[in-house]
Short mmCIF file of C-alpha atoms (C1' of nucleotides) in Angstrom, two decimals:
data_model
loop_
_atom_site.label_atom_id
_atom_site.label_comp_id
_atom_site.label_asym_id
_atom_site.label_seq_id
_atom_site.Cartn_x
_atom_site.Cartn_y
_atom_site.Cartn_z
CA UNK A 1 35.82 51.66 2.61
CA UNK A 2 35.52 55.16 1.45
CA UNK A 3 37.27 54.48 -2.17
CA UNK A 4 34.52 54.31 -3.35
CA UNK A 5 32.50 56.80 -2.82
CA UNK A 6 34.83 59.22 -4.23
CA UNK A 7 35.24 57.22 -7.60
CA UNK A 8 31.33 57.69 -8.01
CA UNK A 9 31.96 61.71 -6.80
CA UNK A 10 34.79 62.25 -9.28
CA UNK A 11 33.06 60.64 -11.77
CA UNK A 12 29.48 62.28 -11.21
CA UNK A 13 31.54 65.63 -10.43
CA UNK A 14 33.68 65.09 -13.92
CA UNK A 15 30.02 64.89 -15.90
CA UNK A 16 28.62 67.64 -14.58
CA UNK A 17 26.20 64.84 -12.80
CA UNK A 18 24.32 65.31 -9.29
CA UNK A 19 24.05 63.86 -6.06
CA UNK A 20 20.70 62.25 -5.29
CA UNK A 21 19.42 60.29 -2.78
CA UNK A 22 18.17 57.44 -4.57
CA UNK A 23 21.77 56.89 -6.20
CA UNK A 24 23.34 56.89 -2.92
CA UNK A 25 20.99 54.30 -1.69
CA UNK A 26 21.21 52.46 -4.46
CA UNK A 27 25.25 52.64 -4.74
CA UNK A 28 25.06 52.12 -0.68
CA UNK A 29 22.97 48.65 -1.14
CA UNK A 30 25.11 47.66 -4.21
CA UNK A 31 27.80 47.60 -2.44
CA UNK A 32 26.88 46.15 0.96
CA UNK A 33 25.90 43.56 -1.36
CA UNK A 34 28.07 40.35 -1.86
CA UNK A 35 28.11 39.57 -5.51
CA UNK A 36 26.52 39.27 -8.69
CA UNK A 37 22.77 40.86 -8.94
CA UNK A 38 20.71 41.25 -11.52
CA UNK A 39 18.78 44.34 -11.85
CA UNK A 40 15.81 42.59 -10.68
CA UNK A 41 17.47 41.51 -7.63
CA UNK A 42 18.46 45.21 -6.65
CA UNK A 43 15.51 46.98 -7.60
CA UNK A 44 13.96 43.99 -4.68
CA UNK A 45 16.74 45.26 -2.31
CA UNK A 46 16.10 48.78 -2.82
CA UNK A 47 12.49 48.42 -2.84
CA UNK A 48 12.21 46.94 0.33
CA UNK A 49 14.11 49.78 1.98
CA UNK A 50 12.65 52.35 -0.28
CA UNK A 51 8.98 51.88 -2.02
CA UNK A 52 9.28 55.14 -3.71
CA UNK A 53 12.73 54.18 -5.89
CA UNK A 54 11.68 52.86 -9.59
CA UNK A 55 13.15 49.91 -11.41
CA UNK A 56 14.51 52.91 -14.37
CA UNK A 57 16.36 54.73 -11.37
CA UNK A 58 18.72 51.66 -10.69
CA UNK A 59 18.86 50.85 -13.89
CA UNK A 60 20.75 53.63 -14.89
CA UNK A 61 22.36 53.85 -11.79
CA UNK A 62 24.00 50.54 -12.67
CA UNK A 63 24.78 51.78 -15.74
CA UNK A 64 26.29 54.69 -14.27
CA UNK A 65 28.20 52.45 -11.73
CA UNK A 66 29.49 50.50 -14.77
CA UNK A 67 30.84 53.50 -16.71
CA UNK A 68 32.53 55.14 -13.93
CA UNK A 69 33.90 51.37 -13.23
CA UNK A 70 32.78 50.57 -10.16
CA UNK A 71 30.74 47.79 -11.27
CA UNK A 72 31.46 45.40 -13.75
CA UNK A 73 28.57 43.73 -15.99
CA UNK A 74 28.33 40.20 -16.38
CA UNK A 75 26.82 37.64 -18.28
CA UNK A 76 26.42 33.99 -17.86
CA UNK A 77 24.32 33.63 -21.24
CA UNK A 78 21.24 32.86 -19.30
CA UNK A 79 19.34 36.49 -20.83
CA UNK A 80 20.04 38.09 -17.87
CA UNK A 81 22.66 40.59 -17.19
CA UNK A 82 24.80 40.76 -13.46
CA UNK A 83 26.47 43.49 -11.83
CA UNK A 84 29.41 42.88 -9.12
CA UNK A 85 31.00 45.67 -7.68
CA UNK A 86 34.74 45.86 -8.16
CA UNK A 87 36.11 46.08 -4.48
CA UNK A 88 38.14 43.27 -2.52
CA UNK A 89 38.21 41.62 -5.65
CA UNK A 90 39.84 42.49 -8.25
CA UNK A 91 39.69 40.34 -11.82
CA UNK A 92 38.46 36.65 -11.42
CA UNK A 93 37.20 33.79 -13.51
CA UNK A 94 34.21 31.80 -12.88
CA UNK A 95 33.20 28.09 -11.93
CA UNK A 96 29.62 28.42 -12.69
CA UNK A 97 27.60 25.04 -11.12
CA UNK A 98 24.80 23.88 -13.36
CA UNK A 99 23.05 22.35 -11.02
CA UNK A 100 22.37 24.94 -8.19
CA UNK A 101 23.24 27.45 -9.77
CA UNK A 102 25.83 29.08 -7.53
CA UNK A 103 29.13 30.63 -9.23
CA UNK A 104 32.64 30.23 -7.45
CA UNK A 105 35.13 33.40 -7.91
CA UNK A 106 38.60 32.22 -9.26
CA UNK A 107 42.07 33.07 -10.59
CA UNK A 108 45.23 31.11 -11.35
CA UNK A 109 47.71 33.53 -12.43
CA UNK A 110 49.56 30.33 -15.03
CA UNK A 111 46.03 30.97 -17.01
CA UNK A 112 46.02 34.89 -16.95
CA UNK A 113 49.50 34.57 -18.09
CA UNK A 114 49.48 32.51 -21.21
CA UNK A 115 46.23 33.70 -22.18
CA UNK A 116 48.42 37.36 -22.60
CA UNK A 117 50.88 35.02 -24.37
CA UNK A 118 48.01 33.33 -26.72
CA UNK A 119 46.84 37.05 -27.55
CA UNK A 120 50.34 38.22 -27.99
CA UNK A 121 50.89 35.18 -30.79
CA UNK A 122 48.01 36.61 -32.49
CA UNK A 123 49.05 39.78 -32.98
CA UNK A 124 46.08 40.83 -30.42
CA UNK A 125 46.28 43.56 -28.08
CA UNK A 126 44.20 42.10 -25.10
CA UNK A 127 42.20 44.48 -23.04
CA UNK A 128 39.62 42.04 -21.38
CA UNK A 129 38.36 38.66 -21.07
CA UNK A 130 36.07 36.41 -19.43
CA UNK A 131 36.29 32.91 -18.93
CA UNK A 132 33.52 30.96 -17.19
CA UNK A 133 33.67 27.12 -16.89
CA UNK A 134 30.71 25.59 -16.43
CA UNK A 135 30.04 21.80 -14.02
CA UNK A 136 28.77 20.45 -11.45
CA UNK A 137 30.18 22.01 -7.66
CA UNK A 138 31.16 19.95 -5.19
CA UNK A 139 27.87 20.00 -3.13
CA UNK A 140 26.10 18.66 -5.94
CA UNK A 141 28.29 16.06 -6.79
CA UNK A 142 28.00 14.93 -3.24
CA UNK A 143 24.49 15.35 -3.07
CA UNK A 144 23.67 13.35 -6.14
CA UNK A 145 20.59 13.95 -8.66
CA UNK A 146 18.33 16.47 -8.07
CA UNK A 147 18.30 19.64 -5.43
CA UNK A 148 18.84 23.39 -5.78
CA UNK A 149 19.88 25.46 -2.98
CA UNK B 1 31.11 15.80 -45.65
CA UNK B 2 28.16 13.54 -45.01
CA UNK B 3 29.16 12.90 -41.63
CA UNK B 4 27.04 15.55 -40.61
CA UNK B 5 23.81 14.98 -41.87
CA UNK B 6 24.22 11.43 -40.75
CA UNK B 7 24.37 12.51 -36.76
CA UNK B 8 21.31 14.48 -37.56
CA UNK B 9 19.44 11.77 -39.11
CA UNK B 10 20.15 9.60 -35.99
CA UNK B 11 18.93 11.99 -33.46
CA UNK B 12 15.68 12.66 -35.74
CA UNK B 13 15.31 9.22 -36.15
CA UNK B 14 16.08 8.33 -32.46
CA UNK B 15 13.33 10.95 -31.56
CA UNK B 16 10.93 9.96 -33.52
CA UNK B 17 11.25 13.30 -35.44
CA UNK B 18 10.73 13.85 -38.98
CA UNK B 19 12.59 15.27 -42.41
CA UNK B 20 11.38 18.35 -44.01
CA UNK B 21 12.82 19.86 -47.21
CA UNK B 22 12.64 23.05 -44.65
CA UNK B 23 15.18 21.26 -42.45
CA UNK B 24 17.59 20.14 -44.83
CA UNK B 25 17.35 23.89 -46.34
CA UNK B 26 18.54 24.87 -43.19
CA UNK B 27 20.86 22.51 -42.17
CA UNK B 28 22.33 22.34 -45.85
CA UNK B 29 22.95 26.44 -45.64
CA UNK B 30 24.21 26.35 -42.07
CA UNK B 31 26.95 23.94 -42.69
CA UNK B 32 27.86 25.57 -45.53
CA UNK B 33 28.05 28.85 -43.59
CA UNK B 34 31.62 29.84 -42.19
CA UNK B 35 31.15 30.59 -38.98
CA UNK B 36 28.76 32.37 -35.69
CA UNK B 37 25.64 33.39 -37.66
CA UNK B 38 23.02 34.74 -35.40
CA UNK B 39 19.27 33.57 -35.97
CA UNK B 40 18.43 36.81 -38.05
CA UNK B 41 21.39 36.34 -40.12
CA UNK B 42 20.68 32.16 -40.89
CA UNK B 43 17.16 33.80 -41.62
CA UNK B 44 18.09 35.66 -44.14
CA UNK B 45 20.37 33.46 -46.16
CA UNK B 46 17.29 30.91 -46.26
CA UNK B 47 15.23 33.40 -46.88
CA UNK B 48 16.94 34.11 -50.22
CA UNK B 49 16.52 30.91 -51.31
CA UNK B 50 13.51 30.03 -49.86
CA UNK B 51 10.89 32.43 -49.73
CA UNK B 52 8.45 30.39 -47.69
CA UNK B 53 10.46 29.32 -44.95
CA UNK B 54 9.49 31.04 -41.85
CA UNK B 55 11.71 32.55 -38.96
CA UNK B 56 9.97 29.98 -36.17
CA UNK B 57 11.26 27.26 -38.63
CA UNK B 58 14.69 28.53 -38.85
CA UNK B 59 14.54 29.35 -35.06
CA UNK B 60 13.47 25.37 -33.92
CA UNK B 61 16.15 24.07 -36.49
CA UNK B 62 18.89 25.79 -35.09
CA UNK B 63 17.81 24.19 -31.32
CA UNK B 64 17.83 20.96 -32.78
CA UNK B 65 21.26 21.28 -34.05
CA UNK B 66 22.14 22.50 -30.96
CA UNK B 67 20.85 19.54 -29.01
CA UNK B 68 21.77 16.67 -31.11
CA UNK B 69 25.41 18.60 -30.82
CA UNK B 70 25.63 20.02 -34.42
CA UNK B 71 25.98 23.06 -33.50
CA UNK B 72 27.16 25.93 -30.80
CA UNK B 73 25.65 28.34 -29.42
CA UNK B 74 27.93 31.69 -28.44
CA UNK B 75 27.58 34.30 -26.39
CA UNK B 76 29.58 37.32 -26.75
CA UNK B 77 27.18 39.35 -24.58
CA UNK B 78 25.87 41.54 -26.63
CA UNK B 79 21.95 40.38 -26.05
CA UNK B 80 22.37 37.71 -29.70
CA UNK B 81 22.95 34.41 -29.69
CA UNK B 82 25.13 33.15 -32.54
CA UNK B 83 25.67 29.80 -34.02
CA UNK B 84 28.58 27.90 -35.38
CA UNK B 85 28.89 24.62 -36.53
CA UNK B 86 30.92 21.97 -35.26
CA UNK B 87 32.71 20.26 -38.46
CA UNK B 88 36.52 21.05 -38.71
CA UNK B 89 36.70 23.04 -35.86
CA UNK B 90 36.14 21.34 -32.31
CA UNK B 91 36.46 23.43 -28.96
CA UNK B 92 38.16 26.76 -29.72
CA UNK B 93 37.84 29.96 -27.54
CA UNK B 94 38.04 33.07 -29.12
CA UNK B 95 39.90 36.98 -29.21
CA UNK B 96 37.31 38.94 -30.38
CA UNK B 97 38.12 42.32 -31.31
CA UNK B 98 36.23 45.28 -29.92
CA UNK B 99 36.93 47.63 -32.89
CA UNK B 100 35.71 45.49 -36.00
CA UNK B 101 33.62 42.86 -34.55
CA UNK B 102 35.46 40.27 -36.17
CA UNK B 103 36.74 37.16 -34.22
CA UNK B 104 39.77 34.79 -34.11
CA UNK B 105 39.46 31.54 -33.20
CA UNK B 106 42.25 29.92 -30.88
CA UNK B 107 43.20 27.34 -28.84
CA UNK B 108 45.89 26.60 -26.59
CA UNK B 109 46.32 23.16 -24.85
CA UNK B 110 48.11 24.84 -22.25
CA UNK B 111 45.28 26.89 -20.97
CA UNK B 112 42.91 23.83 -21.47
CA UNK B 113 44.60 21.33 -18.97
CA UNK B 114 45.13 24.35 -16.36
CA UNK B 115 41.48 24.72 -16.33
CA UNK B 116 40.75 21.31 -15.77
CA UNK B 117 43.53 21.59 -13.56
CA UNK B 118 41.91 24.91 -12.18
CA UNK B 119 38.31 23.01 -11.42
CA UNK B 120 39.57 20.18 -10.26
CA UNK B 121 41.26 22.08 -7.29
CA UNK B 122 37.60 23.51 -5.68
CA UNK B 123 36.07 19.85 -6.37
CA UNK B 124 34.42 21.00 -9.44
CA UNK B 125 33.90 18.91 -12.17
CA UNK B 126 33.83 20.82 -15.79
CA UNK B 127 31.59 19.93 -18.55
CA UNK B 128 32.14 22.81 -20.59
CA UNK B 129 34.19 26.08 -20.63
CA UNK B 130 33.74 29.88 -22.79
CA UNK B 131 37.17 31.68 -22.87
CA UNK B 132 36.76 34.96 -24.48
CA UNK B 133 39.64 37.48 -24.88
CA UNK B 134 38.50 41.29 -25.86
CA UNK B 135 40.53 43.26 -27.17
CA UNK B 136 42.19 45.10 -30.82
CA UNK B 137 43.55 42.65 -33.03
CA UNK B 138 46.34 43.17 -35.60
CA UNK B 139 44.16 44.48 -38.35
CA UNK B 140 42.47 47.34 -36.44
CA UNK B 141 45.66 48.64 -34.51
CA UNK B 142 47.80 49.18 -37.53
CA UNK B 143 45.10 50.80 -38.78
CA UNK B 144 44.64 53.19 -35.90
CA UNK B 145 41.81 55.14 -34.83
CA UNK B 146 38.47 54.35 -36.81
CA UNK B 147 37.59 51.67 -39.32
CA UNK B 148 34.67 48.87 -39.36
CA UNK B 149 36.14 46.54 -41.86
"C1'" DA C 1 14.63 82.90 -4.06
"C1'" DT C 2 15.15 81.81 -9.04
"C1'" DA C 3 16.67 79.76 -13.04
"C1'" DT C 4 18.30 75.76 -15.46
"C1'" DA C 5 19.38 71.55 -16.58
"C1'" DA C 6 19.83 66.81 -14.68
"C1'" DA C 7 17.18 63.09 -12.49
"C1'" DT C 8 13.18 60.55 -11.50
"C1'" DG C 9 9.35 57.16 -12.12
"C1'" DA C 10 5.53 55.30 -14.69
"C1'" DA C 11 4.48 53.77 -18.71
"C1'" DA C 12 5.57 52.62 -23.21
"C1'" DA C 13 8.71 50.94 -26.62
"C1'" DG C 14 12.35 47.83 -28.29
"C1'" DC C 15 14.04 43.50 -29.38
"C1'" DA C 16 15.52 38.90 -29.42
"C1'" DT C 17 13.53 34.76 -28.08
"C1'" DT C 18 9.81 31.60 -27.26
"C1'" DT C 19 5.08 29.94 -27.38
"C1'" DT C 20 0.46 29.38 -29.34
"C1'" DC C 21 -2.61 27.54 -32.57
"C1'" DA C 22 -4.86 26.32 -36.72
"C1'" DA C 23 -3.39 24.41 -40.95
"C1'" DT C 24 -0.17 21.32 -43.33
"C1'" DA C 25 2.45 17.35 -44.39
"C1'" DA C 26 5.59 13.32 -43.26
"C1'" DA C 27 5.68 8.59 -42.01
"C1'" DA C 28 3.34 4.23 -41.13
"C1'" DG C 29 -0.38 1.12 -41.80
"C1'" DA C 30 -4.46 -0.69 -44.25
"C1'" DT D 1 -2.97 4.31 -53.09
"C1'" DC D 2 -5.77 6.09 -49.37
"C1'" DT D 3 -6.11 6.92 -44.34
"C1'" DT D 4 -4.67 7.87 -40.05
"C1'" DT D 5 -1.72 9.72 -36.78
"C1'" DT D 6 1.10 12.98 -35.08
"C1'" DA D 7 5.09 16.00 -35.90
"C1'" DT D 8 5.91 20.35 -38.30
"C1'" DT D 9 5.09 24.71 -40.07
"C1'" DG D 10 4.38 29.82 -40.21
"C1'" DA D 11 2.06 33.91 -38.64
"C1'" DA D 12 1.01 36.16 -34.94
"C1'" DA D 13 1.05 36.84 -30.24
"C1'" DA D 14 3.41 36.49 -25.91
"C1'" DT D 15 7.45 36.74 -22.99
"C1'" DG D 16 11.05 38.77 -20.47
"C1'" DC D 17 14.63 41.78 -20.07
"C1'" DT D 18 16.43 46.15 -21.41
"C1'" DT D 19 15.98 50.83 -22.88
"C1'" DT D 20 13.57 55.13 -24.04
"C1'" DT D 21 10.05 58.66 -23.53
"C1'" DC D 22 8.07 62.38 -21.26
"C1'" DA D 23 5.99 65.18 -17.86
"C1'" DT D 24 7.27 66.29 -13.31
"C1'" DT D 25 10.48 66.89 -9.65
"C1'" DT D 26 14.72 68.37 -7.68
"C1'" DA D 27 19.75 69.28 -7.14
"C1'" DT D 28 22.95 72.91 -7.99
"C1'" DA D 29 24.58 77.57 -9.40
"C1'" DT D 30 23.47 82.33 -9.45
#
DNA sequence: ATATAAATGAAAAGCATTTTCAATAAAAGA
DNA sequence: TCTTTTATTGAAAATGCTTTTCATTTATAT
């Protein structure tokens, strides 16, 4: 777990961008942190260790994280934009529960495959996509009408 | 082409909602609108025709369409919802191209049961799905470097 | 140390979306 | 047709997230 580090060096080093302490924090908590925040969610995290670290500072941190690739943005249509960082796990689809909430991380290769084919039949040159399928999870089916957690 | 009007009629009616000539203005330009027009864009095109119609108007008309299942919202992430109606076309994903802007609708049956297939496996059950390939399509990479159009 | 240019944080601005509210008008009944 | 009731409308304001501004601070190079 030092990969990373160095991509945000290079890439800070490449730019002619500095080292501060509020972007290693903020990279630091990112990280440690297992999946999908919003910006409002890690300016909490980094507020509660650090009171003096804005909302603008992670902001552009993430946006920082993004460009250099570290992070990847995401968006489940709901207005509000997500950041997972890119380590462990590389591409994945999503399962995204209605109910609670909660998102499951997947890949079947079969899909990946023909959707290069279904680009290729186009005439498309794929560079990205995103699928997202949206239901009910398994502990909400069990659980019935109502709850959220 | 009267189909349409008729499921809006029934979910008025069965709402105990009411017809305005702003409505059918709407509704009339919309489905004769080929294809994902954002809010500002529907506003306009009424607004040509219809001085007096307001945005709100055009704003509530397009969430009624959406509920009573006239219409679909999109997402491509880039902060704008966009609408497209639902005559002709049924579920599609789509390649949208990251040079011009403009999109391809596609579909491949394939890819459709392997998702079910896909949610089925972690106990989810799917009520809808949003495939969206990025990428260059044919257009823009014979083309080469710049363009918009 | 000093200079210089990037980074920071608070506050303000942007922007699409959504709500508010007083005025208007569609549908139903008298 | 006239009234009544209640949905609808449009302008303006509010929301909520994202992005920019700007004066100040601070990381690097000299």
């Amino acid at each position: 777990m030092r990969k990373e580090y160095e991509v945000l060096d290079d890439f800070l080093h490449s730019k002619g961008l500095r080292h501060t302490h509020q972007r290693k924090k903020i990279v630091d908590i990112f990280l440690s942190t297992e999946k999908h925040v919003s910006l409002d969610d890690l300016f909490k995290l980094v507020h509660k260790e650090d009171r003096t670290i804005g909302y603008t500072t992670v902001y552009r941190t993430m946006r920082l994280l993004t460009d250099c690739g570290l992070s990847n943005e995401i968006d489940f249509g709901d207005g509000v934009s997500r950041f997972e960082h890119k380590f462990g796990h590389e591409h994945h689809d999503h399962l995204v529960c209605m109910k609670c909430g909660r998102f499951i991380e997947v890949v079947k290769q079969k899909i990946e495959d023909l959707q290069g084919r279904l680009a290729k039949e186009h005439g498309f040159l794929p560079t990205a996509h995103r699928l997202h399928i949206f239901g009910i999870c398994k502990r909400c089916q069990s659980r019935g009408a109502s709850s959220k957690g």
